[in-house]
Amino acid sequence: ISFNAIDSALSSLKNCQSYISSGMDVATQVALDLVESFNDEEDVNNMEKVMLEYATMDRELNHYIKAFEETINQVKREKPENLPDLENLVQEKFLEMESKNSDSDLQRNEKYMYFKDQLKEMKKQLSVWKTDHGNDTIEQIDEDIAVTRSQMNFICPITQMTMKRPVRNKVCGHSYEEDAILEMIQTQKQKKKKVRCPKMGCSHVDVKGSDLVPDEALKRVIDSQNKQ
């Protein structure tokens, strides 16, 4: 049996996954734009619905690819004299996987979780910023020396400078300058040591590169502050 055509079809399916991933990235950016411009909450909720639709497509595609791969591997192992109906076998496996679906699957989608996390972070950052700048009559008196809470959030605990490319630790929720934390992880790895979160008071003692995600929400607030 020649599996070249099958491998090609499988490759095309996997390309579709990248399109779904890109769509989810765009939806996240649009939702952050809406929050940043104080748009109606309904618009933001509609973007969340879009994310869940993408998550559903992603789950369905993952199941189909898995069913496809398992069927082909089974045929390769058993080497039957007569080629079975591959389409039916794949469909059976696919439907079996789909029958176990639940809404919680979608909630655990990595891109969806990132979407929710960044929206929450964006709203928090904007809330702190508005609180700090809502009543500036007193703050203006000590404008040169006052450091607002929002500005303190902009400071990397490693470099002690305003972050340009902040990344957020999914485990403890703290953010750092990307290059600084990656260099720290690499340095400690060479010494075969773990990295403790450099944020003062944090008890997390094993910061991993795989736990870091771009903190788009914080970056937007920092960029907005810098423009002013």
XYZ file of C-alpha atoms in Angstrom:
228
model
C 0.000 0.000 0.000
C 1.312 3.456 -0.879
C 0.724 5.875 1.950
C 2.199 8.942 0.212
C -1.196 10.391 -0.687
C -2.484 9.682 2.822
C 0.525 11.378 4.438
C -0.013 14.374 2.159
C -3.676 14.626 3.196
C -2.692 14.362 6.859
C -0.162 17.163 6.395
C -2.887 19.367 4.897
C -5.122 18.708 7.883
C -2.354 19.749 10.251
C -1.912 22.979 8.270
C -5.537 23.762 9.065
C -4.595 23.718 12.738
C -2.195 26.610 12.175
C -4.996 28.608 10.531
C -7.240 28.030 13.538
C -4.401 29.045 15.869
C -3.824 32.258 13.894
C -7.557 33.015 14.005
C -7.563 32.664 17.781
C -4.567 34.995 18.048
C -6.385 37.629 15.968
C -9.565 37.255 18.050
C -7.516 37.781 21.229
C -5.934 40.952 19.820
C -9.348 42.309 18.765
C -10.806 41.606 22.222
C -7.885 43.433 23.881
C -8.427 46.356 21.483
C -12.072 46.486 22.567
C -11.218 46.437 26.282
C -8.480 49.037 25.811
C -10.881 51.405 24.013
C -13.568 50.814 26.678
C -16.012 49.307 24.193
C -19.340 47.774 25.150
C -18.998 44.571 27.170
C -21.269 42.816 24.678
C -18.640 43.261 21.950
C -16.039 41.602 24.155
C -18.454 38.758 24.950
C -19.003 38.236 21.226
C -15.252 37.788 20.783
C -15.302 35.173 23.529
C -17.999 33.306 21.574
C -15.728 33.447 18.523
C -12.898 31.970 20.601
C -15.138 29.109 21.755
C -16.147 28.411 18.146
C -12.469 28.242 17.200
C -11.815 25.966 20.195
C -14.612 23.671 19.006
C -13.110 23.501 15.511
C -9.673 22.836 16.997
C -11.002 19.958 19.139
C -12.858 18.456 16.176
C -9.813 18.684 13.942
C -7.560 17.168 16.628
C -9.941 14.235 17.003
C -10.109 13.672 13.260
C -6.309 13.774 12.894
C -5.919 11.372 15.819
C -8.526 8.991 14.376
C -6.794 9.222 10.999
C -3.346 8.459 12.444
C -4.558 5.587 14.638
C -6.340 3.944 11.693
C -3.329 4.218 9.380
C -0.970 2.881 12.065
C -3.320 -0.034 12.687
C -3.335 -0.919 8.978
C 0.456 -0.637 8.805
C 0.813 -2.976 11.785
C -1.676 -5.600 10.661
C -0.852 -5.470 6.910
C -4.165 -6.994 5.782
C -4.367 -8.693 2.380
C -7.479 -6.696 1.494
C -7.405 -2.992 2.233
C -10.277 -2.172 4.621
C -12.632 0.775 4.181
C -10.353 3.415 5.706
C -12.968 6.135 5.565
C -15.431 4.129 7.664
C -12.753 3.108 10.173
C -11.640 6.711 10.611
C -15.236 7.877 10.966
C -15.951 5.282 13.660
C -12.918 6.287 15.711
C -13.721 9.980 15.206
C -17.332 9.625 16.374
C -16.192 7.622 19.409
C -13.873 10.482 20.433
C -16.517 13.133 19.737
C -19.045 11.276 21.909
C -16.855 11.994 24.942
C -16.851 15.771 24.358
C -17.764 18.169 27.143
C -17.857 21.946 27.517
C -14.943 21.737 29.939
C -12.749 20.572 27.032
C -13.211 23.955 25.387
C -12.532 25.825 28.632
C -9.171 24.012 28.845
C -8.116 24.977 25.314
C -4.704 26.641 25.750
C -5.479 29.598 23.467
C -8.869 30.135 25.108
C -7.280 30.071 28.581
C -4.717 32.636 27.401
C -7.555 34.780 25.989
C -9.384 34.793 29.344
C -6.198 35.424 31.288
C -5.154 38.384 29.141
C -8.615 39.976 29.209
C -8.647 39.718 33.001
C -5.134 41.166 33.188
C -6.007 44.013 30.792
C -9.048 45.007 32.839
C -6.975 44.858 36.039
C -4.176 46.997 34.594
C -6.625 49.594 33.279
C -8.454 49.651 36.613
C -5.213 50.302 38.513
C -4.149 52.926 35.990
C -7.482 54.772 36.221
C -7.369 54.657 40.030
C -3.880 56.156 40.025
C -4.733 58.882 37.519
C -8.367 59.563 38.341
C -7.594 62.212 40.941
C -4.377 63.924 39.961
C -4.715 67.135 41.980
C -2.594 65.799 44.859
C -0.319 63.657 42.692
C 0.633 66.615 40.512
C 2.206 68.292 43.560
C 4.765 65.488 43.825
C 4.728 64.634 40.149
C 8.516 64.300 39.878
C 8.852 61.796 42.708
C 5.508 60.003 42.719
C 5.583 56.409 41.488
C 2.072 55.100 40.896
C 1.069 51.496 41.442
C 0.527 51.057 37.713
C 4.046 52.284 36.944
C 5.471 49.908 39.550
C 3.759 47.073 37.665
C 5.763 48.130 34.600
C 9.104 47.464 36.304
C 10.858 44.143 35.708
C 11.883 42.576 39.043
C 15.156 41.453 37.428
C 16.351 44.508 35.484
C 14.510 47.096 37.614
C 13.655 48.849 34.355
C 10.385 49.378 32.506
C 9.569 46.239 30.538
C 9.521 46.316 26.741
C 8.562 42.691 26.084
C 6.889 41.416 29.252
C 6.143 37.725 29.669
C 3.841 36.364 32.343
C 4.397 33.283 34.469
C 1.272 31.095 34.191
C 2.039 29.506 37.561
C 2.413 32.512 39.876
C 1.096 35.304 37.638
C 4.169 37.554 37.815
C 5.685 39.281 34.779
C 9.301 39.835 33.754
C 11.292 41.191 30.830
C 11.477 38.290 28.382
C 15.226 38.363 27.689
C 16.087 38.802 31.372
C 14.086 35.844 32.678
C 15.185 33.551 29.828
C 18.829 34.420 30.495
C 18.318 33.703 34.194
C 16.723 30.327 33.407
C 19.555 29.418 31.032
C 22.255 30.444 33.525
C 20.720 28.421 36.349
C 20.134 25.455 34.034
C 23.875 25.321 33.308
C 24.434 25.186 37.073
C 21.707 22.523 37.301
C 19.699 24.771 39.601
C 16.061 25.861 39.605
C 14.999 29.488 39.192
C 13.034 31.101 41.987
C 10.534 33.745 40.878
C 12.449 37.039 41.195
C 9.336 38.934 42.310
C 9.821 39.835 45.974
C 7.640 37.740 48.269
C 6.748 35.115 45.668
C 7.073 31.530 46.879
C 7.283 29.925 43.430
C 10.675 28.197 43.248
C 10.762 26.588 39.793
C 10.251 29.056 36.939
C 10.301 27.254 33.569
C 10.466 28.703 30.084
C 7.419 26.627 29.129
C 5.377 28.453 31.793
C 5.999 31.871 30.238
C 3.510 33.514 27.872
C 3.615 36.979 26.248
C 1.871 39.486 28.525
C 0.155 41.385 25.741
C -2.186 43.196 28.129
C 0.657 44.635 30.208
C 2.642 45.566 27.093
C -0.306 47.543 25.744
C -0.703 49.520 28.970
C 3.050 50.231 29.105
C 3.095 51.356 25.452
C 0.068 53.563 26.056
C 1.746 55.148 29.093
C 4.965 55.734 27.137
C 3.058 57.526 24.364
C 1.748 59.973 26.923
